[in-house]
Short mmCIF file of C-alpha atoms in Angstrom, two decimals:
data_model
loop_
_atom_site.label_atom_id
_atom_site.label_comp_id
_atom_site.label_asym_id
_atom_site.label_seq_id
_atom_site.Cartn_x
_atom_site.Cartn_y
_atom_site.Cartn_z
CA MET A 565 6.86 14.26 5.12
CA THR A 566 6.89 11.54 2.48
CA ALA A 567 8.98 8.38 2.93
CA PRO A 568 11.64 7.94 0.22
CA ALA A 569 10.46 6.11 -2.88
CA SER A 570 14.02 4.76 -3.28
CA LEU A 571 12.96 1.79 -1.12
CA LEU A 572 10.82 0.51 -3.98
CA PRO A 573 12.70 -2.06 -6.02
CA ARG A 574 14.02 -1.83 -9.52
CA ARG A 575 13.13 -4.59 -11.98
CA ALA A 576 15.39 -7.19 -10.34
CA GLY A 577 13.79 -6.52 -6.96
CA TRP A 578 10.29 -6.99 -8.37
CA PHE A 579 11.36 -10.26 -10.00
CA ALA A 580 12.88 -11.40 -6.70
CA ALA A 581 9.66 -10.57 -4.86
CA LEU A 582 7.64 -12.49 -7.46
CA ALA A 583 10.00 -15.48 -7.24
CA ILE A 584 9.66 -15.55 -3.45
CA GLY A 585 5.87 -15.48 -3.80
CA LEU A 586 5.84 -18.32 -6.33
CA ALA A 587 8.24 -20.37 -4.19
CA THR A 588 5.95 -19.83 -1.21
CA GLY A 589 3.00 -21.13 -3.21
CA ALA A 590 4.98 -24.20 -4.21
CA ILE A 591 6.03 -24.87 -0.61
CA LEU A 592 2.43 -24.50 0.61
CA LEU A 593 1.27 -27.00 -2.00
CA ALA A 594 4.06 -29.36 -0.91
CA MET A 595 2.83 -28.94 2.69
CA GLY A 596 -0.53 -30.27 1.53
CA ARG A 597 -2.37 -26.96 1.52
CA SER A 598 -5.36 -26.76 -0.81
CA ALA A 599 -4.78 -24.61 -3.90
CA ILE A 600 -8.29 -23.12 -3.69
CA CYS A 601 -11.29 -23.35 -1.41
CA ALA A 602 -12.63 -26.87 -0.91
CA CYS A 603 -15.95 -25.42 -2.12
CA GLY A 604 -14.43 -25.46 -5.61
CA THR A 605 -14.75 -21.75 -6.34
CA VAL A 606 -12.53 -18.69 -6.05
CA LYS A 607 -14.31 -15.56 -4.86
CA LEU A 608 -12.96 -12.04 -4.98
CA TRP A 609 -14.40 -11.41 -1.48
CA HIS A 610 -15.69 -13.62 1.30
CA GLY A 611 -16.92 -11.77 4.37
CA VAL A 612 -18.22 -14.46 6.72
CA VAL A 613 -15.52 -15.02 9.34
CA GLN A 614 -17.09 -18.01 11.10
CA SER A 615 -17.39 -20.21 8.04
CA SER A 616 -15.46 -22.95 6.28
CA GLU A 617 -14.68 -20.48 3.47
CA ASN A 618 -12.88 -17.96 5.67
CA SER A 619 -9.26 -17.46 4.54
CA GLN A 620 -9.97 -19.48 1.40
CA HIS A 621 -10.59 -16.78 -1.20
CA ILE A 622 -8.78 -13.75 -2.62
CA ALA A 623 -9.88 -11.15 -0.08
CA ASP A 624 -11.54 -11.21 3.33
CA TRP A 625 -11.65 -9.11 6.49
CA TYR A 626 -8.07 -10.10 7.33
CA SER A 627 -6.77 -8.63 4.07
CA PHE A 628 -6.78 -5.26 5.86
CA SER A 629 -4.27 -6.68 8.37
CA HIS A 630 -1.94 -7.68 5.56
CA VAL A 631 -2.03 -4.16 4.13
CA ILE A 632 -1.00 -2.99 7.61
CA HIS A 633 1.86 -5.51 7.51
CA GLY A 634 3.10 -3.72 4.39
CA LEU A 635 2.83 -0.31 6.04
CA LEU A 636 4.81 -1.60 9.03
CA PHE A 637 7.44 -3.34 6.91
CA TYR A 638 8.00 -0.13 4.99
CA PHE A 639 8.35 1.80 8.25
CA PHE A 640 11.01 -0.62 9.49
CA ALA A 641 12.76 -0.62 6.11
CA HIS A 642 12.77 3.19 6.19
CA LEU A 643 14.39 3.17 9.64
CA LEU A 644 17.05 0.73 8.45
CA TRP A 645 17.58 2.78 5.27
CA ARG A 646 18.18 5.91 7.32
CA ARG A 647 20.72 4.13 9.51
CA TRP A 648 22.44 2.67 6.43
CA LYS A 649 22.56 6.12 4.85
CA LEU A 650 24.09 7.63 7.98
CA LEU A 651 26.81 4.99 7.77
CA GLY A 652 27.60 6.06 4.21
CA GLY A 653 25.69 3.30 2.41
CA ARG A 654 23.44 3.69 -0.60
CA PRO A 655 19.64 3.27 -0.57
CA THR A 656 18.57 -0.30 -1.08
CA SER A 657 16.03 -1.45 -3.61
CA TRP A 658 15.82 -4.86 -1.93
CA ALA A 659 13.52 -3.77 0.88
CA LEU A 660 10.39 -5.09 -0.83
CA PRO A 661 11.76 -8.58 -1.58
CA ILE A 662 12.91 -8.79 2.03
CA ALA A 663 9.43 -7.74 3.20
CA VAL A 664 7.88 -10.36 0.89
CA ALA A 665 10.21 -12.97 2.41
CA PHE A 666 9.06 -12.05 5.94
CA GLU A 667 5.41 -12.15 4.89
CA ALA A 668 5.98 -15.47 3.13
CA PHE A 669 7.61 -16.88 6.27
CA TRP A 670 4.51 -15.88 8.24
CA GLU A 671 2.21 -17.52 5.68
CA LEU A 672 4.19 -20.76 5.95
CA LEU A 673 4.17 -20.61 9.74
CA GLU A 674 0.49 -19.65 9.88
CA ASN A 675 -0.38 -22.74 7.85
CA SER A 676 1.70 -25.11 9.94
CA PRO A 677 -0.09 -27.48 12.35
CA ILE A 678 1.29 -25.67 15.42
CA ILE A 679 -0.28 -22.31 14.50
CA ILE A 680 -3.50 -23.81 13.13
CA ASP A 681 -3.93 -25.71 16.41
CA ARG A 682 -3.10 -22.55 18.37
CA TYR A 683 -5.80 -20.58 16.52
CA ARG A 684 -8.33 -23.31 17.27
CA ALA A 685 -7.35 -23.50 20.94
CA VAL A 686 -7.19 -19.84 21.95
CA THR A 687 -9.24 -17.79 19.47
CA VAL A 688 -12.84 -17.81 18.28
CA SER A 689 -11.66 -19.47 15.04
CA PHE A 690 -12.76 -22.88 16.29
CA GLY A 691 -12.94 -24.49 12.85
CA TYR A 692 -9.90 -22.82 11.33
CA VAL A 693 -8.14 -25.13 8.86
CA GLY A 694 -5.53 -22.73 7.51
CA ASP A 695 -5.45 -20.73 4.31
CA SER A 696 -5.81 -21.89 0.75
CA VAL A 697 -2.75 -21.20 -1.40
CA VAL A 698 -4.76 -18.58 -3.30
CA ASN A 699 -5.51 -16.80 -0.04
CA SER A 700 -1.91 -16.97 1.19
CA LEU A 701 -0.58 -15.52 -2.07
CA SER A 702 -3.28 -12.85 -1.98
CA ASP A 703 -2.24 -12.00 1.59
CA ILE A 704 1.32 -11.48 0.34
CA GLY A 705 -0.09 -9.32 -2.44
CA PHE A 706 -2.01 -7.17 0.03
CA MET A 707 1.18 -6.71 2.03
CA VAL A 708 2.86 -5.46 -1.17
CA VAL A 709 -0.03 -3.02 -1.65
CA GLY A 710 0.57 -1.67 1.87
CA PHE A 711 4.31 -1.40 1.24
CA VAL A 712 3.81 0.53 -2.01
CA LEU A 713 1.18 2.78 -0.40
CA ALA A 714 3.59 3.61 2.43
CA SER A 715 6.23 4.57 -0.14
CA ARG A 716 3.85 7.08 -1.68
CA LEU A 717 1.93 8.43 1.31
CA PRO A 718 3.08 10.92 3.91
CA VAL A 719 3.95 9.19 7.18
CA TRP A 720 0.90 10.64 8.93
CA ALA A 721 -1.39 9.24 6.22
CA SER A 722 0.07 5.74 6.64
CA VAL A 723 -0.52 5.95 10.39
CA VAL A 724 -4.10 7.16 9.91
CA LEU A 725 -4.76 4.40 7.37
CA ALA A 726 -3.44 1.69 9.70
CA ILE A 727 -5.53 2.97 12.63
CA ALA A 728 -8.61 3.29 10.41
CA PHE A 729 -8.24 -0.30 9.20
CA GLU A 730 -7.81 -1.54 12.78
CA LEU A 731 -10.90 0.32 14.01
CA PHE A 732 -12.94 -0.65 10.95
CA THR A 733 -12.30 -4.38 11.29
CA LEU A 734 -12.75 -4.16 15.06
CA ALA A 735 -16.21 -2.65 14.50
CA MET A 736 -17.16 -5.06 11.70
CA ILE A 737 -15.88 -8.43 13.00
CA ARG A 738 -14.58 -7.78 16.53
CA ASP A 739 -11.09 -8.69 15.38
CA ASN A 740 -8.05 -6.98 13.91
CA LEU A 741 -4.28 -7.31 13.71
CA THR A 742 -3.75 -6.14 17.29
CA LEU A 743 -6.26 -8.59 18.78
CA ASN A 744 -5.00 -11.38 16.54
CA ILE A 745 -1.47 -10.97 17.88
CA LEU A 746 -2.72 -10.60 21.46
CA MET A 747 -4.80 -13.75 21.30
CA LEU A 748 -2.00 -15.81 19.77
CA VAL A 749 0.64 -14.64 22.24
CA TRP A 750 -1.34 -14.00 25.41
CA PRO A 751 -4.96 -15.18 25.07
CA LEU A 752 -7.51 -13.52 27.30
CA ASP A 753 -10.80 -15.26 28.09
CA ALA A 754 -12.61 -11.92 28.31
CA VAL A 755 -11.53 -10.95 24.79
CA ARG A 756 -12.45 -14.36 23.43
CA ALA A 757 -15.89 -14.19 25.05
CA TRP A 758 -16.46 -10.67 23.68
CA GLN A 759 -15.46 -11.78 20.17
CA ALA A 760 -17.69 -14.87 20.34
CA ALA A 761 -20.64 -12.72 21.40
CA GLY A 762 -20.38 -10.82 18.12
#
């Protein structure tokens, strides 16, 4: 079964999503976030998690989590679309801009002192300083990729892709979306020790 492509936006929805992304970048700059890595370069990929360049470039191990965000946002949008349809409404093309707004909210929260300090206190990201603006906007872009993929893939394929990404990053860096949420909400010393041992 394929999820309905009607949840993808028309031109106005794409422009709205882009405007939200640009506004997020402007807000992050106003918050004092660095536009690019302090190293002075912008890399397509940076794969060393425990380094000052983590979350500073276009893509990293956590980009997979943002694709999963898009898959999940599409799933929730699909559920809401079905309920709306049952009530006699028409399919919405504003699901993606709404998803971008949620992802943007997370990027702003993630780069606030309270979350940066939380990461430092309860995860193995001891030296985490937040994301560069380039990385935050790329994270939003990866979420959009996940959202569009979910609109095109059968539901089972989206589920398999999300699980594969979770297992892949777990094997490669001992971290993934599930552990990230767990450690932020309910940190476990055993998990932190296991991650640090990697």
